[in-house]
Tab-separated table of C-alpha atoms in Angstrom:
chain	number	residue	atom	x	y	z
G	10	UNK	CA	-33.407	17.043	-45.638
G	11	UNK	CA	-30.311	16.011	-47.600
G	12	UNK	CA	-27.993	18.682	-48.965
G	13	UNK	CA	-27.949	19.222	-52.765
G	14	UNK	CA	-24.502	19.126	-54.373
G	15	UNK	CA	-23.805	21.672	-57.106
G	16	UNK	CA	-22.223	20.393	-60.304
G	17	UNK	CA	-18.463	19.984	-59.879
G	18	UNK	CA	-18.633	20.274	-56.096
G	19	UNK	CA	-16.545	17.798	-54.072
G	20	UNK	CA	-18.406	16.072	-51.216
G	21	UNK	CA	-16.805	16.652	-47.841
G	22	UNK	CA	-16.844	14.379	-44.817
G	23	UNK	CA	-18.993	15.509	-41.907
G	24	UNK	CA	-16.999	17.204	-39.185
G	25	UNK	CA	-16.047	14.980	-36.213
G	26	UNK	CA	-18.277	15.332	-33.177
G	27	UNK	CA	-17.039	17.754	-30.584
G	28	UNK	CA	-15.515	16.080	-27.519
G	29	UNK	CA	-17.852	16.033	-24.532
G	30	UNK	CA	-17.313	18.796	-22.015
G	31	UNK	CA	-15.629	17.658	-18.804
G	32	UNK	CA	-18.187	17.032	-16.053
G	33	UNK	CA	-18.660	19.818	-13.555
G	34	UNK	CA	-17.542	18.849	-10.072
G	35	UNK	CA	-20.544	18.719	-7.802
G	36	UNK	CA	-22.472	16.396	-5.522
G	37	UNK	CA	-22.546	13.558	-8.047
G	38	UNK	CA	-18.812	13.511	-8.751
G	39	UNK	CA	-18.050	14.012	-5.058
G	40	UNK	CA	-20.191	10.967	-4.299
G	41	UNK	CA	-18.341	8.919	-6.909
G	42	UNK	CA	-14.967	9.962	-5.522
G	43	UNK	CA	-16.074	9.131	-1.971
G	44	UNK	CA	-17.269	5.747	-3.219
G	45	UNK	CA	-13.887	4.926	-4.742
G	46	UNK	CA	-12.167	6.056	-1.531
G	47	UNK	CA	-14.449	3.834	0.541
G	48	UNK	CA	-13.762	0.879	-1.763
G	49	UNK	CA	-9.984	1.399	-1.459
G	50	UNK	CA	-10.138	1.596	2.338
G	51	UNK	CA	-12.332	-1.509	2.546
G	52	UNK	CA	-9.974	-3.427	0.263
G	53	UNK	CA	-6.922	-2.352	2.262
G	54	UNK	CA	-8.583	-3.307	5.542
G	55	UNK	CA	-9.415	-6.689	4.051
G	56	UNK	CA	-5.765	-7.330	3.238
G	57	UNK	CA	-4.497	-6.233	6.658
G	58	UNK	CA	-7.251	-7.934	8.632
G	59	UNK	CA	-6.579	-11.343	7.109
G	60	UNK	CA	-2.884	-10.921	7.950
G	61	UNK	CA	-3.606	-10.057	11.574
G	62	UNK	CA	-6.348	-12.680	11.972
G	63	UNK	CA	-4.392	-15.378	10.145
G	64	UNK	CA	-3.825	-17.456	13.295
G	65	UNK	CA	-7.577	-17.638	13.967
G	66	UNK	CA	-8.290	-18.453	10.312
G	67	UNK	CA	-5.668	-21.203	10.318
G	68	UNK	CA	-7.076	-22.742	13.472
G	69	UNK	CA	-10.653	-22.686	12.226
G	70	UNK	CA	-9.879	-24.107	8.774
G	71	UNK	CA	-7.111	-26.507	9.830
G	72	UNK	CA	-4.376	-24.899	7.731
G	73	UNK	CA	-0.714	-25.444	8.587
G	74	UNK	CA	1.470	-22.376	9.252
G	75	UNK	CA	3.641	-22.867	6.152
G	76	UNK	CA	0.619	-23.358	3.910
G	77	UNK	CA	-1.049	-20.264	5.342
G	78	UNK	CA	1.988	-18.162	4.421
G	79	UNK	CA	1.133	-18.786	0.772
G	80	UNK	CA	-2.272	-17.182	1.277
G	81	UNK	CA	-0.570	-13.899	2.155
G	82	UNK	CA	2.061	-14.194	-0.591
G	83	UNK	CA	-0.338	-15.027	-3.420
G	84	UNK	CA	-2.784	-12.313	-2.399
G	85	UNK	CA	0.032	-9.744	-2.420
G	86	UNK	CA	1.346	-10.955	-5.794
G	87	UNK	CA	-2.076	-10.594	-7.400
G	88	UNK	CA	-2.654	-7.213	-5.746
G	89	UNK	CA	0.633	-5.602	-6.813
G	90	UNK	CA	0.285	-6.995	-10.348
G	91	UNK	CA	-3.189	-5.486	-10.650
G	92	UNK	CA	-1.884	-2.103	-9.503
G	93	UNK	CA	0.532	-2.156	-12.433
G	94	UNK	CA	-1.952	-2.964	-15.183
G	95	UNK	CA	-5.267	-1.519	-13.923
G	96	UNK	CA	-4.658	2.086	-15.139
G	97	UNK	CA	-4.293	0.898	-18.752
G	98	UNK	CA	-7.486	-1.125	-18.419
G	99	UNK	CA	-9.390	1.828	-16.925
G	100	UNK	CA	-8.712	3.909	-20.032
G	101	UNK	CA	-9.709	1.066	-22.351
G	102	UNK	CA	-12.820	-0.249	-20.602
G	103	UNK	CA	-13.785	2.957	-18.742
G	104	UNK	CA	-13.098	4.056	-15.206
G	105	UNK	CA	-16.586	3.361	-13.870
G	106	UNK	CA	-16.900	-0.107	-15.376
G	107	UNK	CA	-13.513	-1.266	-14.080
G	108	UNK	CA	-14.030	0.201	-10.604
G	109	UNK	CA	-17.512	-1.281	-10.211
G	110	UNK	CA	-16.342	-4.687	-11.474
G	111	UNK	CA	-13.378	-4.695	-9.074
G	112	UNK	CA	-15.602	-3.862	-6.093
G	113	UNK	CA	-18.100	-6.565	-7.031
G	114	UNK	CA	-15.468	-9.285	-7.567
G	115	UNK	CA	-13.598	-8.388	-4.364
G	116	UNK	CA	-16.812	-8.566	-2.354
G	117	UNK	CA	-17.980	-11.828	-3.922
G	118	UNK	CA	-14.645	-13.547	-3.307
G	119	UNK	CA	-14.693	-12.377	0.312
G	120	UNK	CA	-18.152	-13.835	0.856
G	121	UNK	CA	-17.049	-17.209	-0.544
G	122	UNK	CA	-13.690	-17.535	1.264
G	123	UNK	CA	-15.027	-19.017	4.566
G	124	UNK	CA	-16.888	-21.680	2.563
G	125	UNK	CA	-13.797	-22.867	0.673
G	126	UNK	CA	-13.711	-26.687	0.908
G	127	UNK	CA	-9.920	-26.913	0.802
G	128	UNK	CA	-6.753	-24.833	0.747
G	129	UNK	CA	-6.468	-24.795	-3.049
G	130	UNK	CA	-9.903	-23.242	-3.481
G	131	UNK	CA	-9.164	-20.719	-0.736
G	132	UNK	CA	-5.899	-19.750	-2.453
G	133	UNK	CA	-7.725	-19.269	-5.744
G	134	UNK	CA	-10.325	-17.047	-4.117
G	135	UNK	CA	-7.633	-14.985	-2.403
G	136	UNK	CA	-5.793	-14.514	-5.708
G	137	UNK	CA	-9.008	-13.315	-7.357
G	138	UNK	CA	-9.724	-11.033	-4.413
G	139	UNK	CA	-6.159	-9.710	-4.437
G	140	UNK	CA	-6.354	-8.828	-8.122
G	141	UNK	CA	-9.693	-7.047	-7.672
G	142	UNK	CA	-8.558	-5.213	-4.554
G	143	UNK	CA	-5.258	-4.185	-6.121
G	144	UNK	CA	-7.052	-2.582	-9.057
G	145	UNK	CA	-8.821	-0.063	-6.795
G	146	UNK	CA	-6.041	2.261	-5.458
G	147	UNK	CA	-4.986	3.342	-8.986
G	148	UNK	CA	-8.615	4.207	-9.710
G	149	UNK	CA	-8.726	6.533	-6.699
G	150	UNK	CA	-5.650	8.447	-7.811
G	151	UNK	CA	-6.956	8.607	-11.388
G	152	UNK	CA	-10.331	9.985	-10.259
G	153	UNK	CA	-8.680	12.610	-8.054
G	154	UNK	CA	-6.329	13.770	-10.815
G	155	UNK	CA	-9.001	13.814	-13.488
G	156	UNK	CA	-12.104	15.256	-11.872
G	157	UNK	CA	-11.137	17.390	-8.894
G	158	UNK	CA	-10.891	21.163	-9.451
G	159	UNK	CA	-7.347	22.510	-8.970
G	160	UNK	CA	-8.108	24.318	-5.714
G	161	UNK	CA	-9.230	21.128	-3.930
G	162	UNK	CA	-7.186	18.520	-5.812
G	163	UNK	CA	-4.719	18.222	-2.955
G	164	UNK	CA	-7.528	17.327	-0.551
G	165	UNK	CA	-8.538	14.502	-2.863
G	166	UNK	CA	-4.964	13.253	-2.937
G	167	UNK	CA	-5.055	13.500	0.848
G	168	UNK	CA	-7.928	11.048	0.722
G	169	UNK	CA	-5.695	8.725	-1.282
G	170	UNK	CA	-3.064	9.082	1.460
G	171	UNK	CA	-5.543	7.489	3.890
G	172	UNK	CA	-4.791	4.156	2.218
G	173	UNK	CA	-1.165	4.451	3.380
G	174	UNK	CA	-1.749	5.864	6.880
G	175	UNK	CA	-5.282	5.259	8.148
G	176	UNK	CA	-5.962	1.828	6.629
G	177	UNK	CA	-2.920	-0.132	7.889
G	178	UNK	CA	-3.244	1.246	11.435
G	179	UNK	CA	-6.938	0.335	11.568
G	180	UNK	CA	-6.368	-3.269	10.446
G	181	UNK	CA	-5.303	-4.586	13.861
G	182	UNK	CA	-8.211	-3.099	15.864
G	183	UNK	CA	-10.792	-4.360	13.399
G	184	UNK	CA	-9.231	-7.825	13.272
G	185	UNK	CA	-9.384	-7.892	17.054
G	186	UNK	CA	-13.056	-6.968	17.060
G	187	UNK	CA	-14.127	-9.541	14.447
G	188	UNK	CA	-12.181	-12.457	15.886
G	189	UNK	CA	-13.011	-11.737	19.531
G	190	UNK	CA	-16.729	-11.015	19.220
G	191	UNK	CA	-18.219	-12.146	15.902
G	192	UNK	CA	-16.067	-15.033	14.658
G	193	UNK	CA	-13.175	-15.517	12.259
G	194	UNK	CA	-15.496	-15.556	9.207
G	195	UNK	CA	-16.026	-11.822	9.628
G	196	UNK	CA	-12.370	-11.244	8.822
G	197	UNK	CA	-13.558	-11.982	5.270
G	198	UNK	CA	-17.161	-10.794	5.446
G	199	UNK	CA	-16.425	-7.355	6.912
G	200	UNK	CA	-15.946	-5.989	3.386
G	201	UNK	CA	-19.566	-6.635	2.376
G	202	UNK	CA	-21.402	-3.588	3.861
G	203	UNK	CA	-18.743	-1.098	2.752
G	204	UNK	CA	-18.495	-2.669	-0.694
G	205	UNK	CA	-22.243	-2.437	-1.296
G	206	UNK	CA	-22.282	1.238	-0.333
G	207	UNK	CA	-19.183	1.949	-2.427
G	208	UNK	CA	-20.659	0.165	-5.454
G	209	UNK	CA	-23.838	2.252	-5.293
G	210	UNK	CA	-21.869	5.496	-4.908
G	211	UNK	CA	-19.527	4.696	-7.792
G	212	UNK	CA	-22.334	3.559	-10.100
G	213	UNK	CA	-24.250	6.793	-9.551
G	214	UNK	CA	-21.421	9.257	-9.098
G	215	UNK	CA	-18.786	8.519	-11.729
G	216	UNK	CA	-19.501	9.493	-15.341
G	217	UNK	CA	-19.635	6.697	-17.887
G	218	UNK	CA	-16.835	6.988	-20.441
G	219	UNK	CA	-17.192	5.284	-23.814
G	220	UNK	CA	-15.379	2.047	-24.474
G	221	UNK	CA	-12.061	2.505	-26.288
G	222	UNK	CA	-11.689	-0.982	-27.651
G	223	UNK	CA	-9.561	0.290	-30.531
G	224	UNK	CA	-6.693	0.333	-28.013
G	225	UNK	CA	-6.797	-3.467	-28.039
G	226	UNK	CA	-5.331	-3.391	-31.547
G	227	UNK	CA	-2.124	-2.102	-29.978
G	228	UNK	CA	-2.362	-4.237	-26.859
G	229	UNK	CA	1.030	-4.781	-25.245
G	230	UNK	CA	0.937	-8.567	-25.145
G	231	UNK	CA	4.694	-8.879	-24.776
G	232	UNK	CA	4.638	-6.463	-21.851
G	233	UNK	CA	1.868	-8.414	-20.107
G	234	UNK	CA	3.628	-11.759	-20.617
G	235	UNK	CA	6.868	-10.309	-19.215
G	236	UNK	CA	5.591	-7.950	-16.530
G	237	UNK	CA	2.903	-10.062	-14.882
G	238	UNK	CA	5.149	-13.042	-14.027
G	239	UNK	CA	8.031	-10.685	-13.173
G	240	UNK	CA	6.058	-8.845	-10.506
G	241	UNK	CA	4.401	-12.001	-9.190
G	242	UNK	CA	7.690	-13.896	-8.897
G	243	UNK	CA	9.412	-11.031	-7.091
G	244	UNK	CA	6.561	-10.577	-4.621
G	245	UNK	CA	6.321	-14.266	-3.785
G	246	UNK	CA	10.105	-14.588	-3.540
G	247	UNK	CA	10.371	-11.654	-1.139
G	248	UNK	CA	7.527	-12.805	1.092
G	249	UNK	CA	8.650	-16.451	1.214
G	250	UNK	CA	12.383	-15.733	1.324
G	251	UNK	CA	12.879	-15.693	5.097
G	252	UNK	CA	10.790	-18.825	5.653
G	253	UNK	CA	12.741	-20.763	2.998
G	254	UNK	CA	16.208	-19.450	4.012
G	255	UNK	CA	16.547	-17.100	1.042
G	256	UNK	CA	19.214	-18.148	-1.470
G	257	UNK	CA	19.719	-21.512	0.188
G	258	UNK	CA	16.414	-22.390	-1.466
G	259	UNK	CA	16.419	-23.154	-5.215
G	260	UNK	CA	12.819	-21.908	-5.398
G	261	UNK	CA	13.733	-18.479	-4.022
G	262	UNK	CA	16.710	-18.273	-6.401
G	263	UNK	CA	14.428	-18.964	-9.359
G	264	UNK	CA	11.732	-16.568	-8.172
G	265	UNK	CA	14.018	-13.622	-7.457
G	266	UNK	CA	16.564	-14.209	-10.243
G	267	UNK	CA	13.960	-14.999	-12.874
G	268	UNK	CA	11.727	-12.167	-11.705
G	269	UNK	CA	14.519	-9.597	-12.002
G	270	UNK	CA	15.455	-10.817	-15.484
G	271	UNK	CA	11.857	-10.651	-16.691
G	272	UNK	CA	11.477	-7.197	-15.134
G	273	UNK	CA	14.489	-5.874	-17.082
G	274	UNK	CA	13.068	-7.309	-20.310
G	275	UNK	CA	9.670	-5.818	-19.443
G	276	UNK	CA	11.101	-2.319	-19.058
G	277	UNK	CA	13.077	-2.648	-22.307
G	278	UNK	CA	9.833	-3.527	-24.063
G	279	UNK	CA	7.908	-0.671	-22.405
G	280	UNK	CA	10.447	1.947	-23.501
G	281	UNK	CA	9.577	1.615	-27.182
G	282	UNK	CA	6.003	0.309	-27.172
G	283	UNK	CA	3.487	2.788	-28.674
G	284	UNK	CA	0.864	2.058	-25.991
G	285	UNK	CA	2.780	0.850	-22.916
G	286	UNK	CA	1.599	-0.025	-19.432
G	287	UNK	CA	4.469	2.012	-17.968
G	288	UNK	CA	5.876	5.171	-19.471
G	289	UNK	CA	9.530	5.107	-18.481
G	290	UNK	CA	10.090	8.531	-20.017
G	291	UNK	CA	8.176	10.019	-17.069
G	292	UNK	CA	11.090	9.132	-14.800
G	293	UNK	CA	13.031	12.007	-16.356
G	294	UNK	CA	10.819	14.245	-14.207
G	295	UNK	CA	12.956	14.852	-11.121
G	296	UNK	CA	10.033	15.335	-8.778
G	297	UNK	CA	8.323	12.110	-9.835
G	298	UNK	CA	11.554	10.106	-9.507
G	299	UNK	CA	12.186	11.608	-6.085
G	300	UNK	CA	8.616	10.921	-4.968
G	301	UNK	CA	8.831	7.277	-6.033
G	302	UNK	CA	12.214	6.786	-4.359
G	303	UNK	CA	11.118	8.430	-1.115
G	304	UNK	CA	7.765	6.644	-1.167
G	305	UNK	CA	9.580	3.328	-0.834
G	306	UNK	CA	11.419	4.547	2.252
G	307	UNK	CA	8.342	6.137	3.816
G	308	UNK	CA	6.287	2.972	3.433
G	309	UNK	CA	9.117	0.952	4.978
G	310	UNK	CA	9.008	3.279	7.992
G	311	UNK	CA	5.208	3.242	8.253
G	312	UNK	CA	5.067	-0.551	8.114
G	313	UNK	CA	7.828	-0.853	10.720
G	314	UNK	CA	6.195	1.482	13.242
G	315	UNK	CA	3.082	-0.712	13.096
G	316	UNK	CA	4.944	-4.034	13.233
G	317	UNK	CA	7.429	-3.263	16.033
G	318	UNK	CA	5.047	-2.398	18.902
G	319	UNK	CA	2.434	-4.997	17.978
G	320	UNK	CA	5.056	-7.765	17.687
G	321	UNK	CA	6.805	-6.715	20.914
G	322	UNK	CA	3.591	-6.617	22.942
G	323	UNK	CA	2.488	-9.992	21.584
G	324	UNK	CA	5.805	-11.748	22.271
G	325	UNK	CA	6.817	-10.180	25.589
G	326	UNK	CA	3.460	-9.559	27.280
G	327	UNK	CA	1.244	-11.996	25.312
G	328	UNK	CA	-1.103	-9.244	24.110
G	329	UNK	CA	-3.964	-10.316	21.904
G	330	UNK	CA	-4.814	-8.021	18.963
G	331	UNK	CA	-7.694	-6.574	20.987
G	332	UNK	CA	-5.233	-5.445	23.669
G	333	UNK	CA	-2.907	-3.913	21.081
G	334	UNK	CA	-5.766	-2.084	19.366
G	335	UNK	CA	-5.554	1.166	21.401
G	336	UNK	CA	-1.934	1.649	20.297
G	337	UNK	CA	-2.957	1.449	16.638
G	338	UNK	CA	-6.082	3.568	17.099
G	339	UNK	CA	-3.917	6.278	18.664
G	340	UNK	CA	-2.592	6.971	15.149
G	341	UNK	CA	-5.459	5.760	12.938
G	342	UNK	CA	-8.418	7.805	14.115
G	343	UNK	CA	-6.686	11.229	14.311
G	344	UNK	CA	-5.673	10.790	10.653
G	345	UNK	CA	-9.198	11.845	9.705
G	346	UNK	CA	-8.323	15.301	11.091
G	347	UNK	CA	-4.566	15.410	10.519
G	348	UNK	CA	-4.708	14.615	6.791
G	349	UNK	CA	-7.005	17.510	5.804
G	350	UNK	CA	-4.972	19.879	7.966
G	351	UNK	CA	-1.705	18.846	6.310
G	352	UNK	CA	-3.350	19.108	2.880
G	353	UNK	CA	-4.506	22.626	3.767
G	354	UNK	CA	-0.957	23.505	4.844
G	355	UNK	CA	0.531	22.243	1.573
G	356	UNK	CA	-2.185	24.101	-0.351
G	357	UNK	CA	-0.773	27.457	0.822
G	358	UNK	CA	1.390	29.031	-1.867
G	359	UNK	CA	3.993	30.320	0.595
G	360	UNK	CA	4.581	26.818	2.013
G	361	UNK	CA	7.281	24.734	0.337
G	362	UNK	CA	6.038	21.143	0.510
G	363	UNK	CA	9.629	19.866	0.457
G	364	UNK	CA	10.148	21.199	3.960
G	365	UNK	CA	6.810	19.832	5.119
G	366	UNK	CA	8.167	16.483	3.940
G	367	UNK	CA	11.452	17.048	5.788
G	368	UNK	CA	9.652	17.897	9.037
G	369	UNK	CA	7.408	14.845	8.694
G	370	UNK	CA	10.407	12.561	8.181
G	371	UNK	CA	12.203	14.177	11.117
G	372	UNK	CA	9.192	13.556	13.360
G	373	UNK	CA	9.065	9.921	12.235
G	374	UNK	CA	12.759	9.613	13.079
G	375	UNK	CA	12.148	11.224	16.481
G	376	UNK	CA	9.365	8.748	17.213
G	377	UNK	CA	11.686	5.846	16.396
G	378	UNK	CA	14.569	7.252	18.473
G	379	UNK	CA	12.209	7.503	21.438
G	380	UNK	CA	11.133	3.919	20.807
G	381	UNK	CA	14.739	2.706	20.778
G	382	UNK	CA	14.916	3.482	24.512
G	383	UNK	CA	12.384	0.724	25.255
G	384	UNK	CA	12.897	-1.878	27.979
G	385	UNK	CA	11.210	-5.227	28.753
G	386	UNK	CA	8.842	-3.567	31.224
G	387	UNK	CA	7.246	-1.399	28.527
G	388	UNK	CA	3.531	-2.026	28.169
G	389	UNK	CA	0.886	-0.531	25.930
G	390	UNK	CA	0.830	2.893	27.562
G	391	UNK	CA	4.551	3.431	26.965
G	392	UNK	CA	3.929	3.555	23.206
G	393	UNK	CA	1.311	6.310	23.320
G	394	UNK	CA	3.861	9.148	23.135
G	395	UNK	CA	5.524	7.552	20.106
G	396	UNK	CA	2.172	7.159	18.384
G	397	UNK	CA	1.159	10.737	19.214
G	398	UNK	CA	4.255	12.049	17.425
G	399	UNK	CA	3.241	10.075	14.329
G	400	UNK	CA	-0.262	11.564	14.106
G	401	UNK	CA	0.992	14.487	12.019
G	402	UNK	CA	4.300	12.921	10.983
G	403	UNK	CA	2.657	10.303	8.772
G	404	UNK	CA	0.516	12.628	6.587
G	405	UNK	CA	3.388	15.148	6.451
G	406	UNK	CA	5.540	12.397	4.944
G	407	UNK	CA	2.949	11.263	2.372
G	408	UNK	CA	0.950	14.253	1.093
G	409	UNK	CA	4.014	16.254	-0.099
G	410	UNK	CA	5.086	13.221	-2.128
G	411	UNK	CA	1.701	13.153	-3.864
G	412	UNK	CA	1.984	16.857	-4.622
G	413	UNK	CA	5.528	16.494	-5.986
G	414	UNK	CA	4.604	13.461	-8.083
G	415	UNK	CA	1.475	14.880	-9.727
G	416	UNK	CA	2.080	18.618	-10.148
G	417	UNK	CA	2.533	19.584	-13.776
G	418	UNK	CA	1.396	16.256	-15.206
G	419	UNK	CA	-0.338	16.346	-18.575
G	420	UNK	CA	-3.856	14.821	-18.412
G	421	UNK	CA	-2.859	11.943	-20.682
G	422	UNK	CA	-0.002	11.068	-18.299
G	423	UNK	CA	-2.285	10.683	-15.288
G	424	UNK	CA	-2.847	6.909	-15.718
G	425	UNK	CA	0.897	6.350	-16.220
G	426	UNK	CA	1.731	8.293	-13.052
G	427	UNK	CA	-0.922	6.290	-11.207
G	428	UNK	CA	0.609	3.020	-12.436
G	429	UNK	CA	4.070	4.085	-11.260
G	430	UNK	CA	2.969	5.408	-7.876
G	431	UNK	CA	0.694	2.526	-6.938
G	432	UNK	CA	3.022	-0.221	-8.147
G	433	UNK	CA	5.897	1.267	-6.165
G	434	UNK	CA	3.537	1.588	-3.186
G	435	UNK	CA	2.536	-2.075	-3.387
G	436	UNK	CA	6.037	-3.365	-4.080
G	437	UNK	CA	7.548	-1.248	-1.292
G	438	UNK	CA	5.248	-2.837	1.263
G	439	UNK	CA	6.365	-6.269	0.074
G	440	UNK	CA	10.064	-5.353	0.170
G	441	UNK	CA	9.632	-3.850	3.643
G	442	UNK	CA	7.986	-7.050	4.890
G	443	UNK	CA	10.789	-9.243	3.530
G	444	UNK	CA	13.552	-6.983	4.843
G	445	UNK	CA	11.985	-6.616	8.286
G	446	UNK	CA	11.518	-10.392	8.568
G	447	UNK	CA	15.185	-10.904	7.719
G	448	UNK	CA	16.346	-8.196	10.137
G	449	UNK	CA	14.257	-9.588	12.980
G	450	UNK	CA	15.678	-13.076	12.489
G	451	UNK	CA	19.294	-11.857	12.299
G	452	UNK	CA	19.064	-9.551	15.298
G	453	UNK	CA	17.232	-12.181	17.350
G	454	UNK	CA	20.022	-14.677	16.678
G	455	UNK	CA	22.704	-12.107	17.480
G	456	UNK	CA	21.227	-11.032	20.800
G	457	UNK	CA	20.417	-14.621	21.786
G	458	UNK	CA	24.029	-15.620	21.202
G	459	UNK	CA	25.451	-12.671	23.135
G	460	UNK	CA	23.156	-13.158	26.122
G	461	UNK	CA	23.788	-16.906	26.199
G	462	UNK	CA	27.549	-16.336	26.311
G	463	UNK	CA	27.173	-13.823	29.137
G	464	UNK	CA	25.153	-16.222	31.236
G	465	UNK	CA	27.880	-18.870	31.058
G	466	UNK	CA	27.585	-21.872	33.346
G	467	UNK	CA	24.772	-21.409	35.822
G	468	UNK	CA	24.815	-23.094	39.245
G	469	UNK	CA	22.471	-25.963	40.006
G	470	UNK	CA	19.024	-25.114	41.276
G	471	UNK	CA	18.621	-21.984	39.195
G	472	UNK	CA	15.142	-21.412	37.807
G	473	UNK	CA	15.990	-22.125	34.166
G	474	UNK	CA	12.417	-21.594	32.982
G	475	UNK	CA	12.324	-18.136	34.518
G	476	UNK	CA	15.725	-17.232	33.095
G	477	UNK	CA	14.688	-18.424	29.641
G	478	UNK	CA	11.556	-16.305	29.820
G	479	UNK	CA	13.451	-13.184	30.896
G	480	UNK	CA	16.088	-13.840	28.239
G	481	UNK	CA	13.412	-14.115	25.541
G	482	UNK	CA	11.890	-10.819	26.658
G	483	UNK	CA	15.306	-9.166	26.578
G	484	UNK	CA	16.084	-10.503	23.093
G	485	UNK	CA	12.761	-9.258	21.694
G	486	UNK	CA	13.281	-5.873	23.349
G	487	UNK	CA	16.828	-5.447	22.023
G	488	UNK	CA	15.723	-6.503	18.524
G	489	UNK	CA	12.833	-4.038	18.607
G	490	UNK	CA	15.220	-1.279	19.737
G	491	UNK	CA	17.575	-2.110	16.856
G	492	UNK	CA	14.719	-1.942	14.370
G	493	UNK	CA	13.654	1.445	15.674
G	494	UNK	CA	17.197	2.776	15.177
G	495	UNK	CA	17.407	1.352	11.636
G	496	UNK	CA	14.063	2.895	10.742
G	497	UNK	CA	15.134	6.242	12.220
G	498	UNK	CA	18.296	6.151	10.076
G	499	UNK	CA	16.220	5.492	6.940
G	500	UNK	CA	13.936	8.442	7.716
G	501	UNK	CA	16.922	10.752	8.271
G	502	UNK	CA	18.612	9.531	5.077
G	503	UNK	CA	15.542	10.515	3.053
G	504	UNK	CA	15.822	14.053	4.431
G	505	UNK	CA	19.352	14.358	3.022
G	506	UNK	CA	18.216	13.967	-0.607
G	507	UNK	CA	15.483	16.624	-0.348
G	508	UNK	CA	17.833	19.591	-1.056
G	509	UNK	CA	19.370	17.700	-4.000
G	510	UNK	CA	16.685	16.029	-6.109
G	511	UNK	CA	13.188	17.625	-5.958
G	512	UNK	CA	12.401	21.100	-7.241
G	513	UNK	CA	9.959	23.620	-5.787
G	514	UNK	CA	6.332	23.160	-6.786
G	515	UNK	CA	3.248	25.198	-6.013
G	516	UNK	CA	-0.232	23.928	-5.150
G	517	UNK	CA	-2.451	23.355	-8.213
G	518	UNK	CA	-4.787	26.253	-7.452
G	519	UNK	CA	-1.903	28.697	-7.848
G	520	UNK	CA	-0.757	27.409	-11.219
């Protein structure tokens, strides 16, 4: 029945509808969160497995080594770019829609990759898959920050930490299994079962937000046109730099120089845009800035401690990935126990997470110092002690950073923090790969030169093949030892800034 207006009365607009109450955390939301976590782990395994199994994929599809390097570079460029822009899209198109679409596209591209008729089609599919897979980690952090109750929020962030500790270490064992027993195609197809389960969990568990298409009226077109090529050019330049001799290559000069210029212009644009992809003002928060800076160093260390033993065992003792798998599993599987325990430790009010971080970094440094004592007769079992030290060191170096970065954030800043954290995470892995490739090449050349000069003129009849083999083993060993010492120095350097930059925070439940 319509209301009757009295003479002289002024009609008033109906009151705006009350905002919906936040969903209560229960089985349904827990299922949705677990589905996003599963999707992130599956996507990360897909990226690492195709790196490890690249030789088998190249052989099966007839792809040259140099051409195959572009598969890795383009996938990484698409993935890191998606990490930067996905949080904005999740607010505009809804968290559930974007997450479900990313899972579906990533799975579909993986199914099609082995059927690619040529390299160009395969590259296109990998770019599509990289963009879809890169959009998922920011969704996991966003879900954890938005839906988890304060008293268990840190455990949810611990689940996010699995993507930095558990996933990379599990890539080698799984690649070994697929290529040795089921065929190279399963390096791509292994994502299908997990993706289907994750899609069902996300579709049922996450609440459906309304579309916010009005945000498109303020869409940051200039930021997209500057930021997307900037990130892509930098990633490709860093990953192809060593192969193309860095600045001796005009292409690398254009990629890195042009990428840096576009990145500066992108950040200038983001500073004043009313609806930016990145909120630079958040960097005034000391804890967030410290977490982002330290995250880069931690990821460098974590990538190195995976690369060094696997590369050494492959080059010196001709280990296949299946033979290296136990070394990786020594760290990967215990993470399922170590991460919750470290999260529980940081969730105690009396515990200062800054010192948990310092202890974790110190343990990582200790592991690397022990590794620097390696010799050419080291085999798989010699690395078990190093890996055992890292079981708790890795989560102790990651979970405190998540706590420092997210404590005290306003709800509306959650997507911006997710964009910062995940983009730095993705870019750090790329930088670490480029730097480690360059260091390995330089140290290999140095040790080869020194050992060659020491050998001098050898008498006739000497077994040159045997000497060359022993010399190669010694060069690889000395280079690996150098890398361990460099990584240890980086871990120790990150400890030195802990008393200076971050401030004390308390677990969310105690706020």
